[in-house]
Short mmCIF file of C-alpha atoms (C1' of nucleotides) in Angstrom, two decimals:
data_model
loop_
_atom_site.label_atom_id
_atom_site.label_comp_id
_atom_site.label_asym_id
_atom_site.label_seq_id
_atom_site.Cartn_x
_atom_site.Cartn_y
_atom_site.Cartn_z
CA MET A 277 26.30 -18.41 -20.60
CA VAL A 278 22.59 -17.86 -20.06
CA ASN A 279 21.07 -19.72 -22.93
CA LYS A 280 18.19 -18.74 -25.15
CA THR A 281 15.73 -21.18 -23.66
CA LYS A 282 16.30 -19.77 -20.22
CA ASN A 283 15.64 -16.28 -21.51
CA GLU A 284 12.48 -17.30 -23.23
CA ASN A 285 11.37 -19.03 -20.07
CA ALA A 286 12.02 -15.95 -18.05
CA SER A 287 10.06 -13.89 -20.49
CA VAL A 288 7.08 -16.22 -20.35
CA GLU A 289 7.30 -16.24 -16.60
CA GLU A 290 7.35 -12.48 -16.55
CA ARG A 291 4.43 -12.22 -18.89
CA ILE A 292 2.42 -14.52 -16.66
CA LEU A 293 3.43 -12.59 -13.57
CA LYS A 294 2.49 -9.31 -15.19
CA ALA A 295 -0.89 -10.60 -16.28
CA ALA A 296 -1.46 -12.20 -12.90
CA GLU A 297 -0.66 -8.95 -11.15
CA GLU A 298 -3.23 -7.06 -13.11
CA GLU A 299 -5.87 -9.74 -12.76
CA PHE A 300 -5.37 -10.24 -9.04
CA LEU A 301 -5.19 -6.56 -8.24
CA ASN A 302 -8.35 -5.80 -10.12
CA LYS A 303 -10.44 -8.79 -9.21
CA GLY A 304 -8.90 -10.27 -6.08
CA PHE A 305 -8.07 -13.91 -5.62
CA ASP A 306 -11.61 -15.20 -5.97
CA GLY A 307 -12.55 -13.03 -8.92
CA ALA A 308 -9.45 -13.88 -10.88
CA THR A 309 -9.22 -16.93 -13.14
CA THR A 310 -6.07 -18.68 -14.25
CA GLU A 311 -7.53 -18.90 -17.73
CA ALA A 312 -7.90 -15.14 -18.01
CA ILE A 313 -4.39 -14.64 -16.70
CA ALA A 314 -2.98 -17.10 -19.22
CA ARG A 315 -4.97 -15.51 -22.03
CA ASN A 316 -3.72 -12.03 -21.16
CA ALA A 317 -0.18 -13.36 -20.95
CA GLY A 318 -0.59 -14.94 -24.38
CA VAL A 319 0.08 -18.48 -23.24
CA THR A 320 -1.97 -21.59 -22.78
CA HIS A 321 -3.24 -22.03 -19.28
CA ALA A 322 -1.30 -25.28 -19.01
CA MET A 323 1.84 -23.17 -19.18
CA LEU A 324 0.72 -21.16 -16.21
CA HIS A 325 0.43 -24.35 -14.19
CA TYR A 326 3.69 -25.58 -15.55
CA TYR A 327 5.48 -22.52 -14.22
CA PHE A 328 3.55 -21.85 -11.04
CA ARG A 329 1.79 -25.13 -10.27
CA THR A 330 -1.23 -23.64 -8.53
CA LYS A 331 -3.28 -20.49 -8.58
CA LYS A 332 -2.58 -19.95 -4.91
CA ASN A 333 1.14 -20.21 -5.56
CA LEU A 334 1.03 -17.60 -8.26
CA PHE A 335 -1.10 -15.39 -6.09
CA GLU A 336 1.34 -15.55 -3.24
CA LYS A 337 4.14 -14.47 -5.54
CA ILE A 338 2.18 -11.36 -6.40
CA LEU A 339 1.12 -10.71 -2.84
CA ASN A 340 4.70 -11.02 -1.65
CA ALA A 341 5.92 -8.62 -4.30
CA LYS A 342 3.30 -6.09 -3.30
CA VAL A 343 4.05 -6.38 0.37
CA ASP A 344 7.70 -5.85 -0.45
CA MET A 345 6.74 -2.65 -2.25
CA LEU A 346 4.83 -1.62 0.79
CA ILE A 347 7.75 -2.24 3.09
CA LYS A 348 10.06 -0.34 0.80
CA VAL A 349 7.81 2.67 0.72
CA ILE A 350 7.41 2.67 4.48
CA PHE A 351 11.17 2.64 4.79
CA GLY A 352 11.64 5.36 2.22
CA THR A 353 8.91 7.54 3.61
CA PHE A 354 10.59 9.31 6.44
CA LYS A 355 14.22 9.65 5.56
CA SER A 356 14.08 12.89 3.58
CA SER A 357 17.52 13.98 4.64
CA GLY A 358 18.54 17.33 6.11
CA LEU A 359 15.29 19.24 5.85
CA PRO A 360 13.68 20.89 8.85
CA PHE A 361 11.03 18.86 10.61
CA ARG A 362 8.00 20.49 9.10
CA GLU A 363 9.32 20.03 5.59
CA ARG A 364 10.27 16.45 6.27
CA ILE A 365 6.72 15.74 7.32
CA THR A 366 5.31 17.50 4.30
CA GLU A 367 7.60 15.60 1.98
CA ALA A 368 6.81 12.29 3.63
CA VAL A 369 3.07 12.77 3.26
CA LYS A 370 3.50 13.94 -0.30
CA SER A 371 5.68 11.07 -1.40
CA HIS A 372 3.46 8.55 0.30
CA PHE A 373 0.49 9.95 -1.54
CA ASP A 374 2.35 9.95 -4.84
CA PHE A 375 3.39 6.38 -4.34
CA ILE A 376 -0.21 5.30 -3.93
CA ARG A 377 -1.14 7.38 -6.91
CA LYS A 378 1.22 5.25 -8.94
CA ASN A 379 -0.27 2.10 -7.41
CA PRO A 380 -3.89 3.02 -6.91
CA GLU A 381 -5.18 -0.54 -6.58
CA LEU A 382 -2.66 -1.44 -3.93
CA PRO A 383 -4.56 -0.31 -0.83
CA ARG A 384 -7.70 -2.21 -1.73
CA PHE A 385 -5.68 -5.26 -2.65
CA ILE A 386 -3.77 -5.34 0.61
CA ILE A 387 -6.80 -4.58 2.75
CA ASN A 388 -8.78 -7.27 1.03
CA GLU A 389 -6.36 -10.09 1.03
CA PHE A 390 -5.56 -9.66 4.68
CA ASN A 391 -9.16 -9.64 5.79
CA SER A 392 -10.29 -12.21 8.28
CA GLY A 393 -12.34 -14.29 5.85
CA SER A 394 -9.43 -15.28 3.64
CA ARG A 395 -6.88 -17.72 4.96
CA ARG A 396 -4.32 -16.71 2.36
CA GLY A 397 -1.62 -14.11 2.72
CA ILE A 398 -0.10 -15.34 5.92
CA LEU A 399 3.66 -15.97 6.18
CA LEU A 400 5.15 -12.51 5.59
CA ASP A 401 4.04 -11.31 8.99
CA LYS A 402 7.35 -10.75 10.74
CA LYS A 403 9.07 -8.74 8.05
CA ILE A 404 6.62 -5.91 8.20
CA TRP A 405 6.18 -5.61 11.92
CA GLU A 406 9.90 -5.14 12.33
CA ILE A 407 9.79 -1.97 10.36
CA ILE A 408 6.69 -0.07 11.42
CA PRO A 409 7.90 0.41 15.02
CA LYS A 410 11.21 1.57 13.66
CA LEU A 411 9.45 4.30 11.71
CA GLY A 412 7.26 5.00 14.71
CA GLU A 413 10.19 5.44 17.04
CA GLU A 414 12.06 7.66 14.65
CA LEU A 415 9.07 9.90 14.15
CA GLN A 416 8.32 9.90 17.87
CA LYS A 417 11.82 11.08 18.66
CA ALA A 418 11.49 13.92 16.19
CA ILE A 419 8.10 14.91 17.52
CA ASP A 420 9.37 14.88 21.08
CA GLU A 421 12.30 17.07 20.17
CA GLU A 422 10.14 19.58 18.36
CA SER A 423 7.50 19.62 21.05
CA ALA A 424 10.20 20.22 23.67
CA LYS A 425 11.16 23.28 21.66
CA GLY A 426 7.52 24.29 21.66
CA VAL A 427 7.33 23.97 17.89
CA ALA A 428 5.15 20.89 17.61
CA ASN A 429 2.36 19.43 19.67
CA ARG A 430 2.99 16.41 21.85
CA ILE A 431 1.32 13.56 19.95
CA ASP A 432 1.70 9.81 19.64
CA ALA A 433 3.61 9.11 16.46
CA ILE A 434 1.42 6.13 15.72
CA ASN A 435 -1.58 8.42 15.48
CA ILE A 436 0.14 10.75 13.06
CA ILE A 437 1.14 7.83 10.89
CA MET A 438 -2.35 6.43 10.89
CA ASP A 439 -3.85 9.83 10.18
CA ALA A 440 -1.60 10.25 7.18
CA VAL A 441 -2.23 6.77 5.82
CA SER A 442 -5.98 7.10 6.34
CA LEU A 443 -6.14 10.36 4.48
CA ASN A 444 -3.81 9.27 1.71
CA ILE A 445 -5.39 5.97 0.80
CA PHE A 446 -9.00 7.05 1.12
CA PRO A 447 -9.28 8.94 -2.17
CA PHE A 448 -8.23 5.83 -4.07
CA LEU A 449 -10.67 3.65 -2.20
CA VAL A 450 -13.66 5.86 -2.90
CA LEU A 451 -12.84 6.93 -6.42
CA PRO A 452 -14.56 3.92 -8.00
CA PHE A 453 -17.52 4.49 -5.74
CA LEU A 454 -17.71 8.17 -6.61
CA LYS A 455 -17.50 7.36 -10.28
CA ASN A 456 -20.23 4.78 -9.86
CA ILE A 457 -22.66 7.18 -8.22
CA GLY A 458 -21.77 9.86 -10.73
CA ALA A 459 -20.22 12.34 -8.36
CA PRO A 460 -19.24 15.44 -10.32
CA PHE A 461 -15.65 15.85 -9.15
CA ALA A 462 -14.87 12.21 -9.84
CA GLU A 463 -14.66 13.21 -13.49
CA TYR A 464 -11.82 15.57 -12.77
CA GLU A 465 -9.78 12.85 -11.21
CA LYS A 466 -6.51 14.73 -11.29
CA ASP A 467 -7.94 17.83 -9.66
CA PHE A 468 -9.70 15.73 -7.09
CA LEU A 469 -6.52 13.89 -6.17
CA ASP A 470 -4.47 17.07 -6.09
CA MET A 471 -7.02 18.61 -3.79
CA ARG A 472 -6.96 15.65 -1.47
CA ARG A 473 -3.18 15.57 -1.38
CA GLU A 474 -3.12 19.19 -0.30
CA GLU A 475 -5.73 18.45 2.31
CA SER A 476 -3.68 15.56 3.70
CA ILE A 477 -0.72 17.86 4.14
CA LYS A 478 -2.81 20.58 5.72
CA VAL A 479 -4.39 18.18 8.17
CA ILE A 480 -1.13 16.60 9.24
CA THR A 481 0.79 19.83 9.59
CA GLY A 482 -2.21 21.39 11.30
CA ARG A 483 -2.34 18.54 13.74
CA LEU A 484 1.38 18.80 14.49
CA PHE A 485 1.88 22.53 14.46
CA ASN A 486 -1.57 24.12 14.73
CA ARG A 487 -1.07 25.50 11.23
CA MET B 294 -54.49 -13.73 10.25
CA VAL B 295 -50.97 -14.38 9.15
CA ASN B 296 -50.85 -18.11 8.77
CA LYS B 297 -48.22 -20.55 9.83
CA THR B 298 -46.85 -21.20 6.37
CA LYS B 299 -46.36 -17.54 5.77
CA ASN B 300 -44.48 -17.21 9.01
CA GLU B 301 -42.30 -20.16 8.26
CA ASN B 302 -41.58 -18.75 4.85
CA ALA B 303 -40.62 -15.42 6.27
CA SER B 304 -38.40 -17.13 8.77
CA VAL B 305 -36.64 -19.18 6.12
CA GLU B 306 -36.24 -16.08 4.01
CA GLU B 307 -34.79 -14.23 6.94
CA ARG B 308 -32.43 -17.03 7.80
CA ILE B 309 -31.15 -17.07 4.23
CA LEU B 310 -30.79 -13.30 4.20
CA LYS B 311 -28.92 -13.32 7.48
CA ALA B 312 -26.55 -16.04 6.31
CA ALA B 313 -26.12 -14.30 2.97
CA GLU B 314 -25.29 -11.05 4.69
CA GLU B 315 -22.53 -12.62 6.69
CA GLU B 316 -21.14 -14.58 3.78
CA PHE B 317 -21.18 -11.68 1.35
CA LEU B 318 -19.76 -9.19 3.81
CA ASN B 319 -16.91 -11.46 4.76
CA LYS B 320 -16.06 -12.94 1.40
CA GLY B 321 -17.49 -10.61 -1.19
CA PHE B 322 -19.59 -11.70 -4.13
CA ASP B 323 -16.97 -13.89 -5.76
CA GLY B 324 -15.78 -15.52 -2.59
CA ALA B 325 -19.25 -16.37 -1.38
CA THR B 326 -21.01 -19.57 -2.42
CA THR B 327 -24.74 -20.16 -2.40
CA GLU B 328 -24.09 -23.57 -0.93
CA ALA B 329 -22.31 -22.13 2.10
CA ILE B 330 -25.07 -19.57 2.56
CA ALA B 331 -27.72 -22.26 2.42
CA ARG B 332 -25.77 -24.46 4.79
CA ASN B 333 -25.38 -21.66 7.33
CA ALA B 334 -29.06 -20.86 6.99
CA GLY B 335 -29.88 -24.49 7.64
CA VAL B 336 -31.68 -25.08 4.36
CA THR B 337 -30.95 -26.94 1.15
CA HIS B 338 -29.38 -24.78 -1.47
CA ALA B 339 -32.36 -25.43 -3.74
CA MET B 340 -34.41 -23.46 -1.23
CA LEU B 341 -32.13 -20.51 -1.64
CA HIS B 342 -32.81 -20.52 -5.34
CA TYR B 343 -36.50 -21.04 -4.76
CA TYR B 344 -36.67 -17.88 -2.66
CA PHE B 345 -34.15 -15.70 -4.45
CA ARG B 346 -33.75 -17.27 -7.88
CA THR B 347 -30.14 -16.23 -8.44
CA LYS B 348 -27.05 -15.49 -6.44
CA LYS B 349 -26.87 -12.05 -7.98
CA ASN B 350 -30.42 -11.37 -6.92
CA LEU B 351 -29.73 -12.30 -3.35
CA PHE B 352 -26.57 -10.28 -3.38
CA GLU B 353 -28.35 -7.20 -4.58
CA LYS B 354 -30.86 -7.51 -1.75
CA ILE B 355 -27.97 -7.39 0.71
CA LEU B 356 -26.18 -4.62 -1.11
CA ASN B 357 -29.33 -2.54 -1.23
CA ALA B 358 -29.96 -3.00 2.46
CA LYS B 359 -26.41 -1.94 3.23
CA VAL B 360 -26.54 1.09 1.02
CA ASP B 361 -29.78 2.07 2.68
CA MET B 362 -28.01 1.87 6.02
CA LEU B 363 -25.32 4.05 4.61
CA ILE B 364 -27.79 6.64 3.39
CA LYS B 365 -29.56 6.65 6.69
CA VAL B 366 -26.38 7.25 8.61
CA ILE B 367 -25.33 10.03 6.29
CA PHE B 368 -28.67 11.68 6.86
CA GLY B 369 -28.55 11.18 10.59
CA THR B 370 -24.99 12.35 10.90
CA PHE B 371 -25.34 16.07 10.91
CA LYS B 372 -28.69 16.89 12.43
CA SER B 373 -27.71 16.85 16.07
CA SER B 374 -30.22 19.47 17.09
CA GLY B 375 -29.58 22.67 18.99
CA LEU B 376 -25.97 22.22 19.98
CA PRO B 377 -23.30 24.78 19.19
CA PHE B 378 -21.32 24.17 16.04
CA ARG B 379 -18.26 22.65 17.60
CA GLU B 380 -20.31 20.15 19.56
CA ARG B 381 -22.40 19.30 16.54
CA ILE B 382 -19.23 18.41 14.66
CA THR B 383 -17.89 16.38 17.53
CA GLU B 384 -21.14 14.49 17.85
CA ALA B 385 -21.33 13.86 14.14
CA VAL B 386 -17.83 12.39 13.98
CA LYS B 387 -18.48 10.35 17.08
CA SER B 388 -21.75 8.88 15.91
CA HIS B 389 -20.35 8.15 12.48
CA PHE B 390 -17.49 6.27 14.07
CA ASP B 391 -19.82 4.39 16.37
CA PHE B 392 -22.01 3.40 13.47
CA ILE B 393 -19.07 1.85 11.68
CA ARG B 394 -18.02 0.19 14.88
CA LYS B 395 -21.36 -1.58 14.85
CA ASN B 396 -20.86 -2.49 11.18
CA PRO B 397 -17.14 -3.00 10.89
CA GLU B 398 -17.25 -4.96 7.64
CA LEU B 399 -19.37 -2.36 5.89
CA PRO B 400 -16.63 -0.07 4.58
CA ARG B 401 -14.69 -2.86 2.93
CA PHE B 402 -17.85 -4.34 1.52
CA ILE B 403 -18.99 -1.09 -0.06
CA ILE B 404 -15.56 -0.18 -1.36
CA ASN B 405 -15.12 -3.59 -2.88
CA GLU B 406 -18.39 -4.09 -4.56
CA PHE B 407 -18.30 -0.71 -6.23
CA ASN B 408 -14.86 -1.21 -7.70
CA SER B 409 -14.48 -0.98 -11.43
CA GLY B 410 -14.20 -4.66 -12.27
CA SER B 411 -17.67 -5.66 -11.16
CA ARG B 412 -20.76 -4.60 -13.02
CA ARG B 413 -22.94 -5.31 -10.04
CA GLY B 414 -24.22 -2.75 -7.62
CA ILE B 415 -25.53 -0.28 -10.12
CA LEU B 416 -29.12 0.99 -9.78
CA LEU B 417 -28.97 2.76 -6.44
CA ASP B 418 -26.74 5.45 -7.86
CA LYS B 419 -29.18 8.34 -7.87
CA LYS B 420 -30.48 7.85 -4.35
CA ILE B 421 -27.13 8.41 -2.77
CA TRP B 422 -25.88 11.29 -4.81
CA GLU B 423 -28.98 13.25 -3.95
CA ILE B 424 -28.07 13.25 -0.33
CA ILE B 425 -24.34 13.85 -0.11
CA PRO B 426 -24.54 17.34 -1.63
CA LYS B 427 -27.39 18.10 0.74
CA LEU B 428 -25.16 17.29 3.67
CA GLY B 429 -22.30 19.14 2.02
CA GLU B 430 -24.36 22.29 1.58
CA GLU B 431 -25.68 22.23 5.09
CA LEU B 432 -22.23 21.81 6.54
CA GLN B 433 -20.82 24.43 4.20
CA LYS B 434 -23.39 26.94 5.35
CA ALA B 435 -22.52 26.28 8.97
CA ILE B 436 -18.80 26.55 8.30
CA ASP B 437 -19.27 29.81 6.42
CA GLU B 438 -21.29 31.28 9.27
CA GLU B 439 -18.75 30.28 11.87
CA SER B 440 -15.81 31.42 9.81
CA ALA B 441 -17.50 34.78 9.26
CA LYS B 442 -17.63 35.06 13.04
CA GLY B 443 -13.95 34.19 13.10
CA VAL B 444 -14.64 31.01 15.03
CA ALA B 445 -13.89 28.45 12.36
CA ASN B 446 -11.49 28.30 9.44
CA ARG B 447 -12.77 28.76 5.93
CA ILE B 448 -12.71 25.26 4.45
CA ASP B 449 -14.51 23.30 1.77
CA ALA B 450 -17.11 21.17 3.49
CA ILE B 451 -16.38 18.30 1.13
CA ASN B 452 -12.86 18.12 2.48
CA ILE B 453 -14.02 18.01 6.06
CA ILE B 454 -16.46 15.25 5.24
CA MET B 455 -13.82 13.25 3.45
CA ASP B 456 -11.32 13.78 6.23
CA ALA B 457 -13.78 12.47 8.76
CA VAL B 458 -14.80 9.47 6.71
CA SER B 459 -11.17 8.63 5.91
CA LEU B 460 -10.17 8.73 9.55
CA ASN B 461 -13.22 6.89 10.77
CA ILE B 462 -13.21 3.95 8.38
CA PHE B 463 -9.47 3.37 8.33
CA PRO B 464 -9.14 1.63 11.69
CA PHE B 465 -11.63 -0.99 10.58
CA LEU B 466 -9.89 -1.52 7.28
CA VAL B 467 -6.48 -2.12 8.85
CA LEU B 468 -7.53 -4.04 11.91
CA PRO B 469 -7.44 -7.43 10.16
CA PHE B 470 -4.10 -6.50 8.67
CA LEU B 471 -2.70 -5.43 12.02
CA LYS B 472 -3.93 -8.63 13.59
CA ASN B 473 -2.34 -10.58 10.79
CA ILE B 474 1.09 -9.04 11.24
CA GLY B 475 0.78 -9.37 14.99
CA ALA B 476 0.79 -5.70 15.84
CA PRO B 477 0.67 -5.33 19.61
CA PHE B 478 -2.19 -2.87 19.95
CA ALA B 479 -4.40 -4.90 17.66
CA GLU B 480 -4.94 -7.18 20.62
CA TYR B 481 -6.45 -4.39 22.64
CA GLU B 482 -9.02 -3.74 19.99
CA LYS B 483 -11.30 -1.66 22.15
CA ASP B 484 -8.51 0.62 23.34
CA PHE B 485 -7.21 0.95 19.84
CA LEU B 486 -10.58 1.96 18.48
CA ASP B 487 -11.23 4.35 21.34
CA MET B 488 -7.89 5.95 20.70
CA ARG B 489 -8.62 6.35 17.02
CA ARG B 490 -12.04 7.79 17.68
CA GLU B 491 -10.53 10.45 19.89
CA GLU B 492 -7.93 11.15 17.26
CA SER B 493 -10.59 11.59 14.58
CA ILE B 494 -12.34 14.15 16.71
CA LYS B 495 -9.11 15.97 17.51
CA VAL B 496 -8.10 16.11 13.88
CA ILE B 497 -11.43 17.40 12.66
CA THR B 498 -11.88 19.98 15.36
CA GLY B 499 -8.25 20.97 14.98
CA ARG B 500 -8.74 21.44 11.29
CA LEU B 501 -11.85 23.54 11.79
CA PHE B 502 -10.91 25.55 14.84
CA ASN B 503 -7.13 25.28 15.23
CA ARG B 504 -7.72 23.42 18.47
"C1'" DA C 240 -62.74 -35.03 0.79
"C1'" DT C 241 -60.60 -32.91 -2.82
"C1'" DA C 242 -58.57 -29.44 -5.50
"C1'" DT C 243 -55.34 -25.81 -5.15
"C1'" DT C 244 -51.55 -23.46 -3.88
"C1'" DG C 245 -47.34 -22.99 -2.01
"C1'" DT C 246 -43.06 -25.27 0.26
"C1'" DT C 247 -39.37 -28.60 0.59
"C1'" DT C 248 -36.37 -32.35 -0.85
"C1'" DA C 249 -33.30 -34.98 -3.60
"C1'" DA C 250 -31.46 -35.83 -7.58
"C1'" DC C 251 -29.67 -34.05 -11.56
"C1'" DC C 252 -27.51 -30.84 -15.45
"C1'" DG C 253 -24.32 -27.74 -17.59
"C1'" DT C 254 -20.59 -25.18 -17.31
"C1'" DA C 255 -16.57 -22.84 -15.66
"C1'" DT C 256 -12.40 -23.57 -13.66
"C1'" DT C 257 -8.39 -25.66 -11.61
"C1'" DG C 258 -5.22 -28.91 -12.34
"C1'" DT C 259 -2.94 -33.13 -14.84
"C1'" DT C 260 -0.92 -35.93 -18.33
"C1'" DA C 261 0.88 -37.79 -22.34
"C1'" DA C 262 2.72 -36.68 -26.48
"C1'" DT C 263 5.67 -33.46 -29.10
"C1'" DA C 264 8.99 -29.84 -30.33
"C1'" DC C 265 13.31 -28.10 -29.52
"C1'" DA C 266 17.55 -26.57 -27.94
"C1'" DA C 267 21.89 -27.73 -25.86
"C1'" DA C 268 25.42 -31.42 -24.42
"C1'" DC C 269 27.93 -35.25 -25.38
"C1'" DG D 126 23.39 -37.80 -34.46
"C1'" DT D 127 21.89 -39.41 -30.43
"C1'" DT D 128 20.74 -38.31 -25.93
"C1'" DT D 129 18.90 -35.37 -22.41
"C1'" DG D 130 16.39 -31.93 -20.24
"C1'" DT D 131 13.21 -28.37 -20.79
"C1'" DA D 132 9.25 -25.85 -23.13
"C1'" DT D 133 4.85 -26.24 -25.24
"C1'" DT D 134 0.59 -28.09 -26.79
"C1'" DA D 135 -3.76 -30.31 -26.79
"C1'" DA D 136 -6.69 -33.11 -24.78
"C1'" DC D 137 -8.57 -34.68 -20.74
"C1'" DA D 138 -9.94 -35.38 -15.57
"C1'" DA D 139 -12.01 -33.74 -11.42
"C1'" DT D 140 -14.52 -30.92 -9.06
"C1'" DA D 141 -17.13 -26.99 -7.48
"C1'" DC D 142 -20.74 -24.27 -8.30
"C1'" DG D 143 -24.99 -22.05 -9.97
"C1'" DG D 144 -29.14 -23.33 -11.34
"C1'" DT D 145 -33.22 -26.61 -12.68
"C1'" DT D 146 -36.72 -30.10 -12.28
"C1'" DA D 147 -39.92 -33.40 -10.80
"C1'" DA D 148 -41.98 -35.32 -7.33
"C1'" DA D 149 -43.27 -35.41 -2.32
"C1'" DC D 150 -45.34 -32.87 1.18
"C1'" DA D 151 -48.07 -29.37 3.90
"C1'" DA D 152 -51.63 -25.90 4.40
"C1'" DT D 153 -55.70 -23.79 2.93
"C1'" DA D 154 -59.93 -23.05 0.48
"C1'" DT D 155 -64.16 -24.87 -1.40
#
DNA sequence: ATATTGTTTAACCGTATTGTTAATACAAAC
DNA sequence: GTTTGTATTAACAATACGGTTAAACAATAT
């Protein structure tokens, strides 16, 4: 029987993790403080250390979770089942965009914590580089088939993937900047993002099929 | 006559600024320490405060300089003189990419320091939002002319600009990540970047002219 | 020469922040 | 009910960091 104490522990742990996630994603490792995390979790900051020992430890838990999300979404991206190629592409771009929309701080977080200056965030290397080539190969095969039929252009899959990711994450990277400089369309965030999602799709399909 | 003291001052100032630039660009405001900056500049950290009073002050000097660079490059981007439209676009994308290549940490720096959490980096707002619409209008006019002639597609200039910026900054954002996960082509950095530059051009021209 | 002004150093201060520890509460196990 | 292991608290320790100060030092002006 899972006893009450265990449950309460789990709940405290979760509250800390939740608070840590928000703090780290918004402020990065350096900007975050364990005190603020503890405060937002509603516990003393000694508790945080009791459960996670060090700030770095806690951070790595969050980072790992986020990288796992990333891996999952990469996996999920391209297996929209029996649709024709063009629709599969469209759906993949769309769902990738929507995923980021639900996790708008994720791109900045990942980009930041893997930058050369920080010596954190190592150790999950392998996992992710097993999967990207898999996606690449699958897409490449599809492209080759379609281009043999004269439907699609002959393009390196890796370029298509990078094009799509570039276009899809960019709006979320610049949004704070646009808001800061008072760009007009930044106020209509939803419209702006919808517009950019459409544009992503148009660019990718245009690149593959010349419209 | 500019005296020796003055020169030495300027030189110390410059050394601090140089060191600060590197530190801030690599580690961001929170990750940077005035002590490390001073050390890398070869001065005591009291000197840093003597010349720049506060960390924030010094940071804003760097940020301002970088935003000025940004403004300059935006201005310079689209006035490639008497070339035909398609070549002007190609040149603009190319030179934008090359600029970032010379300042590979710039995109991350700008994106980061304008994110919601920090209340730094205000004050240069106006400057920059005077110029982007100017570029937008100029490009829009050109697009409209060409599309009237049936040469180019009818597209919102803002989307073209964002497409280009997305595609051009992305390689520099992911490069550290790719290196970290041991992606094969990250080793051949030059080839990778050349490839992505070509792809940017192809995507943009493809979008505007259907190849 | 001396006063003046600006530069540099070394030592120090205050505070924020990470991390520890010792004591206590508390639930379950025997 | 005593023991045992875990959860929680409050107080404290250690350090890193931004910033200050006072005094030494150098350059220039008068």
